[in-house]
Every structure is written in C-alpha cells, then in structure tokens.
mmCIF file of C-alpha atoms in Angstrom:
data_model
loop_
_atom_site.group_PDB
_atom_site.id
_atom_site.type_symbol
_atom_site.label_atom_id
_atom_site.label_comp_id
_atom_site.label_asym_id
_atom_site.label_seq_id
_atom_site.Cartn_x
_atom_site.Cartn_y
_atom_site.Cartn_z
ATOM 1 C CA MET A 1 -12.890 7.164 33.416
ATOM 2 C CA ARG A 2 -14.672 10.370 32.538
ATOM 3 C CA THR A 3 -12.152 13.060 33.399
ATOM 4 C CA ILE A 4 -8.409 13.582 33.431
ATOM 5 C CA PRO A 5 -7.135 12.578 36.884
ATOM 6 C CA THR A 6 -5.630 15.227 39.136
ATOM 7 C CA ASP A 7 -3.632 12.868 41.333
ATOM 8 C CA PRO A 8 -0.009 12.878 40.004
ATOM 9 C CA ASP A 9 0.385 9.076 40.143
ATOM 10 C CA GLU A 10 -2.968 8.545 38.446
ATOM 11 C CA LEU A 11 -2.044 11.088 35.801
ATOM 12 C CA ALA A 12 1.285 9.339 35.179
ATOM 13 C CA ALA A 13 -0.456 5.982 34.960
ATOM 14 C CA ILE A 14 -3.080 7.105 32.473
ATOM 15 C CA ALA A 15 -0.409 8.824 30.365
ATOM 16 C CA GLY A 16 1.448 5.499 30.319
ATOM 17 C CA GLU A 17 -1.676 3.575 29.353
ATOM 18 C CA TYR A 18 -2.376 6.084 26.589
ATOM 19 C CA VAL A 19 1.111 5.578 25.163
ATOM 20 C CA LEU A 20 0.896 1.821 25.616
ATOM 21 C CA GLY A 21 -2.351 1.870 23.657
ATOM 22 C CA THR A 22 -4.617 0.095 26.138
ATOM 23 C CA LEU A 23 -7.094 2.937 26.653
ATOM 24 C CA ASP A 24 -10.413 2.517 24.879
ATOM 25 C CA ALA A 25 -11.336 4.880 22.047
ATOM 26 C CA ARG A 26 -13.210 7.353 24.258
ATOM 27 C CA ALA A 27 -10.503 7.605 26.914
ATOM 28 C CA ALA A 28 -7.786 7.902 24.272
ATOM 29 C CA ARG A 29 -9.730 10.708 22.574
ATOM 30 C CA MET A 30 -10.100 12.480 25.913
ATOM 31 C CA ILE A 31 -6.329 12.371 26.436
ATOM 32 C CA GLU A 32 -5.643 13.609 22.907
ATOM 33 C CA ASP A 33 -8.087 16.461 23.314
ATOM 34 C CA ALA A 34 -6.486 17.478 26.609
ATOM 35 C CA LEU A 35 -2.857 17.282 25.433
ATOM 36 C CA PRO A 36 -2.541 20.710 23.753
ATOM 37 C CA THR A 37 -3.611 22.540 26.898
ATOM 38 C CA HIS A 38 -2.425 20.228 29.684
ATOM 39 C CA ALA A 39 1.315 20.800 30.068
ATOM 40 C CA ASP A 40 1.825 18.139 32.777
ATOM 41 C CA LEU A 41 0.020 15.506 30.765
ATOM 42 C CA LEU A 42 1.938 16.465 27.619
ATOM 43 C CA ALA A 43 5.248 16.115 29.463
ATOM 44 C CA LEU A 44 4.247 12.749 30.951
ATOM 45 C CA VAL A 45 3.150 11.408 27.567
ATOM 46 C CA GLY A 46 6.460 12.556 26.084
ATOM 47 C CA GLU A 47 8.349 10.728 28.829
ATOM 48 C CA TRP A 48 6.400 7.528 28.226
ATOM 49 C CA GLU A 49 6.941 7.712 24.468
ATOM 50 C CA HIS A 50 10.664 8.038 25.106
ATOM 51 C CA ARG A 51 10.719 5.231 27.682
ATOM 52 C CA LEU A 52 8.816 2.696 25.625
ATOM 53 C CA ALA A 53 10.171 3.650 22.182
ATOM 54 C CA PRO A 54 12.803 0.845 22.084
ATOM 55 C CA LEU A 55 9.913 -1.646 22.016
ATOM 56 C CA SER A 56 9.220 -0.438 18.468
ATOM 57 C CA ASN A 57 12.301 -2.379 17.389
ATOM 58 C CA LEU A 58 10.262 -5.550 17.923
ATOM 59 C CA ALA A 59 8.160 -4.689 14.873
ATOM 60 C CA LEU A 60 9.836 -6.145 11.786
ATOM 61 C CA PRO A 61 10.667 -3.488 9.194
ATOM 62 C CA GLU A 62 8.650 -3.955 6.038
ATOM 63 C CA ALA A 63 8.563 -2.019 2.778
ATOM 64 C CA PRO A 64 5.343 -0.094 2.158
ATOM 65 C CA PRO A 65 3.652 -0.437 -1.250
ATOM 66 C CA PRO A 66 5.843 1.287 -3.855
ATOM 67 C CA GLU A 67 3.120 3.689 -4.969
ATOM 68 C CA LEU A 68 2.547 5.034 -1.477
ATOM 69 C CA TRP A 69 4.904 7.986 -1.766
ATOM 70 C CA ASP A 70 3.067 9.174 -4.868
ATOM 71 C CA ARG A 71 -0.205 9.034 -2.924
ATOM 72 C CA ILE A 72 1.316 11.150 -0.144
ATOM 73 C CA ALA A 73 2.937 13.604 -2.568
ATOM 74 C CA GLY A 74 -0.355 13.905 -4.431
ATOM 75 C CA GLN A 75 -2.086 15.015 -1.252
ATOM 76 C CA ILE A 76 0.428 17.576 -0.104
ATOM 77 C CA GLU A 77 0.856 19.140 -3.517
ATOM 78 C CA PRO A 78 -2.428 18.548 -5.354
ATOM 79 C CA PRO A 79 -2.266 20.745 -8.464
ATOM 80 C CA ALA A 80 0.058 20.519 -11.454
ATOM 81 C CA ARG A 81 2.139 17.648 -10.250
ATOM 82 C CA ILE A 82 4.584 16.208 -12.719
ATOM 83 C CA ALA A 83 4.192 12.467 -12.649
ATOM 84 C CA THR A 84 7.467 10.796 -11.924
ATOM 85 C CA ARG A 85 8.278 7.245 -11.160
ATOM 86 C CA PRO A 86 9.637 6.573 -7.684
ATOM 87 C CA ARG A 87 13.390 6.729 -7.858
ATOM 88 C CA PHE A 88 14.321 5.124 -4.569
ATOM 89 C CA LEU A 89 17.696 3.975 -5.777
ATOM 90 C CA ARG A 90 18.759 7.389 -6.961
ATOM 91 C CA LEU A 91 17.745 8.947 -3.675
ATOM 92 C CA TRP A 92 19.485 6.304 -1.667
ATOM 93 C CA GLN A 93 22.680 6.869 -3.549
ATOM 94 C CA GLY A 94 22.916 10.185 -1.798
ATOM 95 C CA TRP A 95 23.253 8.551 1.577
ATOM 96 C CA ALA A 96 26.539 8.676 3.350
ATOM 97 C CA ILE A 97 28.297 5.410 3.983
ATOM 98 C CA GLY A 98 28.837 4.712 7.638
ATOM 99 C CA ALA A 99 32.338 4.192 8.891
ATOM 100 C CA SER A 100 31.559 1.568 11.467
ATOM 101 C CA LEU A 101 29.203 -1.303 11.085
ATOM 102 C CA ALA A 102 27.905 -1.001 14.611
ATOM 103 C CA ALA A 103 26.795 2.555 14.060
ATOM 104 C CA ALA A 104 25.853 1.965 10.483
ATOM 105 C CA ALA A 105 22.270 1.940 9.497
ATOM 106 C CA LEU A 106 21.499 -0.835 7.150
ATOM 107 C CA ALA A 107 18.953 -1.384 4.475
ATOM 108 C CA ALA A 108 18.339 -4.148 2.035
ATOM 109 C CA ILE A 109 15.965 -4.557 -0.832
ATOM 110 C CA ALA A 110 15.146 -7.954 -2.198
ATOM 111 C CA ILE A 111 13.378 -8.209 -5.507
ATOM 112 C CA LEU A 112 12.359 -11.321 -7.312
ATOM 113 C CA PRO A 113 10.190 -11.931 -10.346
ATOM 114 C CA SER A 114 7.321 -14.353 -10.016
ATOM 115 C CA GLN A 115 5.432 -16.212 -12.713
ATOM 116 C CA GLN A 116 3.058 -13.275 -13.163
ATOM 117 C CA ASP A 117 5.998 -10.910 -13.443
ATOM 118 C CA GLN A 118 4.973 -9.404 -10.153
ATOM 119 C CA ARG A 119 7.853 -7.914 -8.281
ATOM 120 C CA VAL A 120 8.171 -9.309 -4.810
ATOM 121 C CA MET A 121 10.378 -7.256 -2.606
ATOM 122 C CA THR A 122 11.180 -6.017 0.827
ATOM 123 C CA VAL A 123 13.177 -3.094 2.103
ATOM 124 C CA LEU A 124 15.015 -3.672 5.343
ATOM 125 C CA VAL A 125 16.235 -0.791 7.389
ATOM 126 C CA SER A 126 17.633 -0.757 10.857
ATOM 127 C CA ASP A 127 17.024 2.143 13.175
ATOM 128 C CA ARG A 128 19.997 4.146 11.974
ATOM 129 C CA THR A 129 20.057 3.609 8.290
ATOM 130 C CA GLN A 130 23.302 3.907 6.407
ATOM 131 C CA THR A 131 24.098 1.096 4.047
ATOM 132 C CA ALA A 132 21.505 -0.179 1.634
ATOM 133 C CA TRP A 133 21.516 -3.442 -0.275
ATOM 134 C CA THR A 134 19.441 -4.860 -3.045
ATOM 135 C CA ALA A 135 18.921 -8.558 -3.464
ATOM 136 C CA GLU A 136 17.351 -9.570 -6.731
ATOM 137 C CA VAL A 137 16.384 -13.019 -7.851
ATOM 138 C CA ASP A 138 17.034 -13.611 -11.532
ATOM 139 C CA ARG A 139 14.988 -15.841 -13.764
ATOM 140 C CA GLN A 140 17.377 -18.721 -13.275
ATOM 141 C CA GLY A 141 16.709 -18.658 -9.557
ATOM 142 C CA GLY A 142 20.024 -17.050 -8.667
ATOM 143 C CA LEU A 143 20.310 -14.264 -6.143
ATOM 144 C CA LYS A 144 22.267 -11.071 -6.790
ATOM 145 C CA LEU A 145 23.202 -8.729 -3.977
ATOM 146 C CA ALA A 146 24.237 -5.182 -4.776
ATOM 147 C CA SER A 147 24.773 -2.094 -2.739
ATOM 148 C CA VAL A 148 22.320 0.693 -3.412
ATOM 149 C CA ASN A 149 24.366 3.548 -2.106
ATOM 150 C CA ALA A 150 27.849 2.363 -2.999
ATOM 151 C CA PRO A 151 27.458 1.725 -6.707
ATOM 152 C CA GLY A 152 30.079 1.143 -9.302
ATOM 153 C CA GLY A 153 32.543 -1.315 -7.941
ATOM 154 C CA THR A 154 32.743 -0.075 -4.375
ATOM 155 C CA GLU A 155 33.309 -2.831 -1.879
ATOM 156 C CA ILE A 156 29.881 -3.474 -0.438
ATOM 157 C CA ASN A 157 30.701 -6.075 2.185
ATOM 158 C CA THR A 158 31.788 -3.716 4.947
ATOM 159 C CA SER A 159 32.015 -6.236 7.782
ATOM 160 C CA PRO A 160 34.727 -5.358 10.301
ATOM 161 C CA GLU A 161 38.089 -7.145 10.363
ATOM 162 C CA GLY A 162 37.825 -10.679 11.657
ATOM 163 C CA LYS A 163 34.082 -10.905 10.968
ATOM 164 C CA VAL A 164 32.032 -12.109 8.022
ATOM 165 C CA LEU A 165 28.492 -11.491 6.834
ATOM 166 C CA GLN A 166 26.283 -14.552 6.432
ATOM 167 C CA LEU A 167 23.080 -14.658 4.396
ATOM 168 C CA TRP A 168 20.084 -16.653 5.660
ATOM 169 C CA ALA A 169 16.628 -17.536 4.386
ATOM 170 C CA LEU A 170 13.642 -18.622 6.444
ATOM 171 C CA PRO A 171 10.831 -19.905 4.202
ATOM 172 C CA PRO A 172 7.231 -19.507 5.412
ATOM 173 C CA GLY A 173 6.419 -22.185 7.941
ATOM 174 C CA ALA A 174 10.036 -23.199 8.491
ATOM 175 C CA THR A 175 11.299 -23.228 12.046
ATOM 176 C CA ALA A 176 15.000 -22.781 11.314
ATOM 177 C CA PRO A 177 16.726 -20.601 8.735
ATOM 178 C CA THR A 178 18.884 -22.026 5.967
ATOM 179 C CA SER A 179 22.292 -20.537 5.304
ATOM 180 C CA LEU A 180 22.692 -19.154 1.794
ATOM 181 C CA GLY A 181 26.405 -18.745 2.394
ATOM 182 C CA LEU A 182 28.969 -16.158 3.422
ATOM 183 C CA LEU A 183 29.130 -12.886 1.553
ATOM 184 C CA PRO A 184 32.543 -12.541 -0.113
ATOM 185 C CA ARG A 185 34.627 -9.425 0.321
ATOM 186 C CA GLY A 186 35.562 -7.495 -2.772
ATOM 187 C CA ALA A 187 34.275 -4.968 -5.207
ATOM 188 C CA GLY A 188 31.063 -5.154 -7.148
ATOM 189 C CA ASP A 189 27.921 -7.182 -6.907
ATOM 190 C CA ILE A 190 27.680 -10.517 -5.154
ATOM 191 C CA LYS A 191 25.956 -13.356 -6.957
ATOM 192 C CA ILE A 192 24.638 -16.539 -5.429
ATOM 193 C CA ALA A 193 24.010 -18.773 -8.434
ATOM 194 C CA ALA A 194 21.907 -21.463 -6.780
ATOM 195 C CA PRO A 195 20.467 -20.502 -3.392
ATOM 196 C CA ALA A 196 19.908 -23.445 -1.059
ATOM 197 C CA VAL A 197 16.212 -22.546 -0.842
ATOM 198 C CA LYS A 198 14.015 -20.962 -3.488
ATOM 199 C CA PRO A 199 13.018 -17.398 -2.627
ATOM 200 C CA VAL A 200 9.237 -17.081 -2.299
ATOM 201 C CA PRO A 201 6.915 -14.361 -1.013
ATOM 202 C CA GLY A 202 6.667 -14.522 2.750
ATOM 203 C CA MET A 203 10.235 -15.708 3.116
ATOM 204 C CA LEU A 204 12.374 -13.977 5.671
ATOM 205 C CA ILE A 205 15.844 -12.882 4.578
ATOM 206 C CA GLU A 206 18.522 -12.123 7.134
ATOM 207 C CA ILE A 207 22.150 -11.083 7.114
ATOM 208 C CA SER A 208 24.078 -11.774 10.311
ATOM 209 C CA LEU A 209 27.536 -10.840 11.539
ATOM 210 C CA GLU A 210 29.556 -13.993 12.204
ATOM 211 C CA PRO A 211 33.050 -15.202 13.066
ATOM 212 C CA PRO A 212 35.272 -16.374 10.178
ATOM 213 C CA GLY A 213 33.805 -19.475 8.599
ATOM 214 C CA GLY A 214 30.259 -18.536 9.496
ATOM 215 C CA SER A 215 27.937 -19.337 12.365
ATOM 216 C CA PRO A 216 29.287 -22.186 14.498
ATOM 217 C CA PHE A 217 25.673 -23.267 15.039
ATOM 218 C CA GLY A 218 25.245 -24.120 11.363
ATOM 219 C CA ASN A 219 21.479 -23.828 11.340
ATOM 220 C CA LYS A 220 21.043 -20.409 12.916
ATOM 221 C CA PRO A 221 22.935 -17.117 13.262
ATOM 222 C CA SER A 222 25.277 -16.816 16.222
ATOM 223 C CA GLY A 223 25.891 -13.096 15.848
ATOM 224 C CA PRO A 224 23.591 -10.088 15.569
ATOM 225 C CA VAL A 225 21.181 -9.992 12.641
ATOM 226 C CA LEU A 226 21.977 -6.796 10.776
ATOM 227 C CA PHE A 227 19.284 -7.060 8.109
ATOM 228 C CA ILE A 228 15.944 -8.783 8.332
ATOM 229 C CA GLY A 229 12.863 -8.515 6.180
ATOM 230 C CA ARG A 230 10.074 -10.450 4.604
ATOM 231 C CA LEU A 231 9.524 -10.735 0.871
ATOM 232 C CA SER A 232 6.139 -9.606 -0.304
ATOM 233 C CA ALA A 233 4.413 -8.611 -3.524
ATOM 234 C CA ALA A 234 5.234 -5.061 -4.496
ATOM 235 C CA GLY A 235 3.544 -4.461 -7.798
ATOM 236 C CA PRO A 236 4.280 -5.328 -11.411
ATOM 237 C CA ALA A 237 7.790 -5.827 -12.664
ATOM 238 C CA THR A 238 9.299 -2.867 -14.413
ATOM 239 C CA MET B 1 27.037 9.856 8.616
ATOM 240 C CA GLN B 2 23.336 10.364 8.876
ATOM 241 C CA SER B 3 22.247 10.876 12.437
ATOM 242 C CA GLU B 4 19.285 11.690 14.613
ATOM 243 C CA ALA B 5 20.215 15.343 14.297
ATOM 244 C CA ASP B 6 19.874 15.122 10.528
ATOM 245 C CA LEU B 7 16.372 13.788 10.884
ATOM 246 C CA GLY B 8 15.649 16.756 13.149
ATOM 247 C CA ASP B 9 17.021 19.102 10.492
ATOM 248 C CA LEU B 10 14.769 17.469 7.920
ATOM 249 C CA LEU B 11 11.745 17.949 10.173
ATOM 250 C CA GLU B 12 12.592 21.630 10.495
ATOM 251 C CA LYS B 13 12.653 21.889 6.716
ATOM 252 C CA VAL B 14 9.335 20.047 6.521
ATOM 253 C CA ALA B 15 7.906 22.643 8.918
ATOM 254 C CA GLY B 16 8.932 25.174 6.250
ATOM 255 C CA LYS B 17 6.942 23.126 3.702
ATOM 256 C CA ASP B 18 9.963 21.581 2.004
ATOM 257 C CA GLN B 19 8.541 18.579 0.178
ATOM 258 C CA ALA B 20 11.974 17.174 -0.669
ATOM 259 C CA ALA B 21 12.708 17.013 3.061
ATOM 260 C CA LEU B 22 9.506 15.066 3.671
ATOM 261 C CA ARG B 23 10.490 12.680 0.920
ATOM 262 C CA ALA B 24 13.950 12.266 2.434
ATOM 263 C CA ILE B 25 12.295 11.336 5.740
ATOM 264 C CA TYR B 26 10.032 8.919 3.884
ATOM 265 C CA VAL B 27 12.969 7.224 2.179
ATOM 266 C CA ARG B 28 14.822 6.813 5.452
ATOM 267 C CA GLN B 29 11.955 5.920 7.756
ATOM 268 C CA SER B 30 9.043 4.444 5.799
ATOM 269 C CA THR B 31 10.217 0.858 6.097
ATOM 270 C CA ARG B 32 10.615 1.056 9.850
ATOM 271 C CA LEU B 33 7.347 2.970 10.246
ATOM 272 C CA PHE B 34 5.391 0.644 7.949
ATOM 273 C CA GLY B 35 6.664 -2.256 10.073
ATOM 274 C CA ILE B 36 5.308 -0.552 13.188
ATOM 275 C CA ALA B 37 1.882 -0.115 11.547
ATOM 276 C CA MET B 38 1.918 -3.692 10.201
ATOM 277 C CA ALA B 39 2.683 -5.151 13.638
ATOM 278 C CA ILE B 40 -0.564 -3.575 14.873
ATOM 279 C CA LEU B 41 -2.804 -3.888 11.802
ATOM 280 C CA ARG B 42 -1.433 -7.005 10.036
ATOM 281 C CA ASP B 43 -3.006 -5.751 6.826
ATOM 282 C CA ARG B 44 -0.913 -4.036 4.143
ATOM 283 C CA VAL B 45 -3.797 -1.977 2.778
ATOM 284 C CA ALA B 46 -4.778 -0.633 6.201
ATOM 285 C CA ALA B 47 -1.140 -0.075 7.164
ATOM 286 C CA ALA B 48 -0.518 1.859 3.944
ATOM 287 C CA ASP B 49 -3.526 4.099 4.712
ATOM 288 C CA VAL B 50 -2.156 4.689 8.203
ATOM 289 C CA LEU B 51 1.310 5.515 6.883
ATOM 290 C CA GLN B 52 -0.190 7.931 4.362
ATOM 291 C CA ASP B 53 -2.230 9.681 7.063
ATOM 292 C CA SER B 54 0.827 9.774 9.295
ATOM 293 C CA PHE B 55 3.012 11.457 6.702
ATOM 294 C CA LEU B 56 0.272 14.008 6.081
ATOM 295 C CA ARG B 57 0.253 14.680 9.818
ATOM 296 C CA VAL B 58 4.036 15.041 9.759
ATOM 297 C CA TRP B 59 3.639 17.508 6.893
ATOM 298 C CA GLN B 60 1.081 19.505 8.868
ATOM 299 C CA ARG B 61 2.601 19.227 12.326
ATOM 300 C CA ALA B 62 6.356 19.167 11.807
ATOM 301 C CA GLY B 63 6.425 22.649 13.336
ATOM 302 C CA GLN B 64 5.211 21.121 16.602
ATOM 303 C CA PHE B 65 8.212 18.837 16.829
ATOM 304 C CA ASP B 66 10.538 20.151 19.516
ATOM 305 C CA ARG B 67 13.943 18.544 19.347
ATOM 306 C CA THR B 68 14.789 19.710 22.858
ATOM 307 C CA ARG B 69 12.002 17.484 24.137
ATOM 308 C CA GLY B 70 12.427 14.326 22.160
ATOM 309 C CA GLU B 71 14.087 12.426 19.371
ATOM 310 C CA PRO B 72 12.696 12.627 15.828
ATOM 311 C CA GLN B 73 12.531 8.852 15.473
ATOM 312 C CA VAL B 74 10.445 8.559 18.628
ATOM 313 C CA TRP B 75 8.168 11.372 17.464
ATOM 314 C CA LEU B 76 7.646 9.775 14.042
ATOM 315 C CA GLY B 77 7.115 6.334 15.559
ATOM 316 C CA SER B 78 4.505 7.607 17.990
ATOM 317 C CA ILE B 79 2.546 9.376 15.236
ATOM 318 C CA VAL B 80 2.355 6.129 13.252
ATOM 319 C CA ARG B 81 1.596 3.977 16.271
ATOM 320 C CA HIS B 82 -1.246 6.178 17.488
ATOM 321 C CA ALA B 83 -2.669 6.396 13.967
ATOM 322 C CA ALA B 84 -2.550 2.587 13.763
ATOM 323 C CA LEU B 85 -4.171 2.293 17.200
ATOM 324 C CA ASP B 86 -6.918 4.689 16.086
ATOM 325 C CA ALA B 87 -7.499 2.533 12.998
ATOM 326 C CA VAL B 88 -7.661 -0.606 15.122
ATOM 327 C CA ARG B 89 -10.106 1.025 17.522
ATOM 328 C CA ALA B 90 -12.224 2.287 14.617
ATOM 329 C CA ARG B 91 -12.658 -1.210 13.264
ATOM 330 C CA GLY B 92 -13.574 -2.438 16.723
ATOM 331 C CA ARG B 93 -10.395 -4.418 17.277
ATOM 332 C CA GLU B 94 -11.979 -7.239 15.376
ATOM 333 C CA ILE B 95 -8.737 -9.160 14.898
ATOM 334 C CA PRO B 96 -9.078 -12.490 16.647
ATOM 335 C CA THR B 97 -6.419 -13.013 19.285
ATOM 336 C CA ASP B 98 -5.902 -16.544 18.051
ATOM 337 C CA ASP B 99 -4.778 -15.089 14.725
ATOM 338 C CA PRO B 100 -1.870 -17.353 13.848
ATOM 339 C CA GLY B 101 -0.111 -14.317 12.450
ATOM 340 C CA LEU B 102 0.168 -12.915 15.930
ATOM 341 C CA GLY B 103 3.214 -13.922 17.845
ATOM 342 C CA ASP B 104 4.859 -16.345 15.475
ATOM 343 C CA SER B 105 5.030 -14.796 12.041
ATOM 344 C CA LEU B 106 5.597 -11.462 13.703
ATOM 345 C CA VAL B 107 7.634 -11.183 16.837
ATOM 346 C CA GLU B 108 7.390 -13.437 19.843
ATOM 347 C CA PRO B 109 6.635 -11.364 22.914
ATOM 348 C CA ASP B 110 9.604 -13.063 24.546
ATOM 349 C CA ALA B 111 11.968 -11.898 21.851
ATOM 350 C CA ILE B 112 12.760 -8.717 23.679
ATOM 351 C CA ASP B 113 16.478 -9.080 23.078
ATOM 352 C CA SER B 114 16.244 -7.068 19.882
ATOM 353 C CA ILE B 115 15.153 -3.941 21.714
ATOM 354 C CA SER B 116 18.485 -3.652 23.460
ATOM 355 C CA ALA B 117 20.606 -2.462 20.541
ATOM 356 C CA ALA B 118 20.932 1.050 21.927
ATOM 357 C CA ASP B 119 21.733 2.056 25.488
ATOM 358 C CA GLU B 120 18.176 3.147 26.160
ATOM 359 C CA GLY B 121 16.975 -0.167 24.821
ATOM 360 C CA LYS B 122 19.348 -1.973 27.165
ATOM 361 C CA ARG B 123 17.910 -0.158 30.163
ATOM 362 C CA LEU B 124 14.344 -0.899 29.110
ATOM 363 C CA HIS B 125 15.292 -4.510 28.444
ATOM 364 C CA ALA B 126 16.825 -4.872 31.904
ATOM 365 C CA CYS B 127 13.753 -3.343 33.525
ATOM 366 C CA LEU B 128 11.355 -5.517 31.510
ATOM 367 C CA GLU B 129 13.276 -8.592 32.572
ATOM 368 C CA ARG B 130 12.492 -7.779 36.192
ATOM 369 C CA LEU B 131 8.752 -7.921 35.533
ATOM 370 C CA PRO B 132 6.765 -11.138 35.866
ATOM 371 C CA GLU B 133 6.525 -12.980 32.530
ATOM 372 C CA ALA B 134 2.830 -12.379 31.860
ATOM 373 C CA ASN B 135 3.185 -8.754 32.796
ATOM 374 C CA ARG B 136 6.066 -8.270 30.368
ATOM 375 C CA GLN B 137 4.210 -10.075 27.597
ATOM 376 C CA GLY B 138 1.146 -7.944 28.183
ATOM 377 C CA ILE B 139 3.143 -4.755 27.764
ATOM 378 C CA VAL B 140 4.785 -6.024 24.562
ATOM 379 C CA LEU B 141 1.470 -7.251 23.114
ATOM 380 C CA ALA B 142 -0.131 -3.893 23.830
ATOM 381 C CA PHE B 143 2.692 -1.653 22.610
ATOM 382 C CA VAL B 144 3.936 -3.624 19.614
ATOM 383 C CA HIS B 145 0.760 -5.377 18.458
ATOM 384 C CA GLY B 146 -1.874 -2.947 19.706
ATOM 385 C CA LEU B 147 -3.838 -5.522 21.679
ATOM 386 C CA SER B 148 -6.534 -4.298 24.060
ATOM 387 C CA HIS B 149 -6.894 -5.445 27.678
ATOM 388 C CA PRO B 150 -9.541 -8.079 26.784
ATOM 389 C CA GLU B 151 -7.414 -9.368 23.890
ATOM 390 C CA ILE B 152 -4.367 -9.670 26.128
ATOM 391 C CA ALA B 153 -6.471 -11.447 28.762
ATOM 392 C CA THR B 154 -7.612 -13.975 26.147
ATOM 393 C CA LYS B 155 -4.155 -14.396 24.692
ATOM 394 C CA LEU B 156 -2.492 -14.951 28.071
ATOM 395 C CA ASP B 157 -5.490 -16.834 29.503
ATOM 396 C CA LEU B 158 -5.783 -14.512 32.497
ATOM 397 C CA PRO B 159 -8.772 -12.723 34.048
ATOM 398 C CA LEU B 160 -9.397 -9.270 32.577
ATOM 399 C CA GLY B 161 -9.108 -7.508 35.934
ATOM 400 C CA THR B 162 -5.770 -9.168 36.593
ATOM 401 C CA VAL B 163 -4.423 -8.070 33.229
ATOM 402 C CA LYS B 164 -5.553 -4.484 33.755
ATOM 403 C CA SER B 165 -3.971 -4.159 37.162
ATOM 404 C CA TRP B 166 -0.787 -6.033 36.182
ATOM 405 C CA ILE B 167 -0.161 -3.854 33.176
ATOM 406 C CA ARG B 168 -0.758 -0.719 35.171
ATOM 407 C CA ARG B 169 1.549 -1.946 37.919
ATOM 408 C CA GLY B 170 4.074 -3.042 35.303
ATOM 409 C CA LEU B 171 4.108 0.430 33.746
ATOM 410 C CA LEU B 172 4.668 2.049 37.109
ATOM 411 C CA SER B 173 7.511 -0.306 37.981
ATOM 412 C CA LEU B 174 9.094 0.367 34.581
ATOM 413 C CA ARG B 175 8.866 4.066 35.296
ATOM 414 C CA GLU B 176 10.537 3.608 38.662
ATOM 415 C CA CYS B 177 13.175 1.249 37.259
ATOM 416 C CA LEU B 178 14.065 3.658 34.436
ATOM 417 C CA SER B 179 14.112 6.811 36.536
#
C-alpha cells in the first residue's frame, strides 16, 4: 500500500488495521503522517481506538520501575530540580475511597525483601482505581496487607455484605493458585503469619470476591478477581 | 470518587503545563499503562523507555486531547500502545513467536472474559465470540501482544494470506456488530 485509500470501506479497514497494530512500519508511518490533515481518517481511527480499547484489559497491570517518574520529571523540567524520593504512598493517600466495590478502582502493592535486600514488588490497579493495598513480606516470611489510602485504623476490607475477599498466590510454573486465606473484616492491617506458599519474584497475587467461607472450588477463585499482579524486582530496599 | 471526568480534568491541567497533574495521572495510570507496554514488549527496560516517551508525549500533546471525542483512558492507552508498537517495529519484531512468555505467562488469547467488565467491554466480548476462533485469537494477539501478520500466522499455524484476510474480515464484522 503506497497511498491512503479513497474508498470508504478500504479507509475504514486500514484505520482498523492501524489501530490493531498489524500495519508494517512504513504503512503505519503513512497513516500517522496523514492523521493531522485527514479528518475522515482521524475520526475512523478514533472510533477503532474506542471499539477495541476493552482489549487492553487483557494486559496484566504491572508496576513500572520505581525510578521512572523521576526520569520523566527530569525531562519535562530539566533545570534546578529538587531531588525528592518518590512518595507514592503519600500521593495515594489523597485518593477518594469508593463507595461501592463494583465501581471501586483497586490497587495493591506487594513488597518483599529478598536475600540481597532487593525490594520485589508489584502495583495492581484496575481500570478505575480507588482503593489501594500494600502487601509486604516480612523477614519471617509473613505477609502483611495494609491499605494505602485508608491509613490509621480504617477498615480496609470493604467487601460488600454477604461477600468475602480471598487472597491467592500462583507461583511461577504452577497451574493452579493456592489460597492464602480469607481477608478478615475489621480495622487496621491484616497479617498472614505463615502463607501457604513462599512469595517469590514472578509469583502472581490475586484477591477475589467470594461467597462466605471462600471459593467453593477450593483451588481457584469462583468470583471476580479484583486485584492481580506479578511480583518483580523493584530496586534496593529502603 | 475518582472518575473518567477527573482524568480529563487532569489532562486539561497538563495542557496548561501543570506538572503535578501529570504526576497524578502517572500515579493513577502508570501500572495499567506499563502492563499494556509489557504485553507487547515483554522487556521491562524497553517498556520503561516506552512509558517514559509516552508520558513526554502526553506532556506535549495533552492540549490535543478532546474529551468530546474520546475517553482519557482510551487516549492514554493508545499513546502507549502505538509507542510500544513503534518500538517493536524498530527492533524488527525479533521476538520469536514460540516465546514461552507469550500466551501462558501473559494472557491466553482465549481469556477474553476479563474484557467484559464494563458495558462496552461486554459488547466487544459478545461480538468477538461470534468470530471464528482463529480470527478472534489473531485480533487479540495483534492488539494485546503486538504480533505482526507473519507472527500470528506462525503462532496459529495458518497461511499468511489467510491470516491477513481473516483479520481484516474480522475487524469489519466487529465494526458491523458494534455499530
């Protein structure tokens, strides 16, 4: 393809292929160059982006390297920058807490120290982020869950009446997750003293919404997974 | 409650060169957006570069975002996805399609249930379900994992020409189904 098609169906198709990502580099560049001045093409591309956007939910959320924001900030404000450490938790505390779990946007951070004192963590956010969690593995191998944006004794298990939240771990290579138990209601942090599986980098952590007593399946969630994310190295421990 | 509209407000502030607004967007969206880049690049270093470039583009182009024509999340996602696709094209799409990381440690192409959380996702899900299996998988592999036509053909063990025409036909039937 050398030129932008004039036939409406062809134009719609190539706009769709551009958004899908299957055009080769030259064809994609041609579309991008034409977009600012080609109103029909711009509208069609916008429609395709909107149509296909839900597919993005198939990509598992994953925390970027912790220093990345500083790299970005350094480029948009080059001179005389005061070096500050990322203060994700403080920022997140400003978030509103959602009233309903269904509408709530959820986030979780899991942090665990390794032998090299490298932090291994993941941040899990759903599309409409409201509630944030941290999960931190202590040196005894226990797991502590705390809310990031509801600090200081606020009840952090906000599952609706008649439902419970269940914590799961899927180690690398495993085919079925292991239940780490039901999250208790009540104020303050939640501590799991001896998780059924040892948290390691690459492990998937999930929190699902379940009927009282937990998933009837035992070895897999029966309800929607509200949090999911993979542990990975995130820099030295602080 | 934070909402789509709030993200739109933040983008308007970013257009006025409000760095705190950009950071607020980063805090809320970087995990989702990094996941989108990782699904295509499967390399944290490359995905971080893409996310950095994307946020610089957001900084420069936030004024072009028109909330009457689209949702902020979709706009942000498309910036990251196209930047990741550009990066993949630049390195010649050298990722082998038999990469064990593709399809099992990420997301199975069949696992389209998770796209249906919102109403729009439900409609897309229903329309995808009407497509032939290979056709649906091809669309997911291209959109989510950034695979090219030849890579999809290898992955699905189908002739290249078949894959090209199926995906094109699949897109057009999605368009009709969703209209």
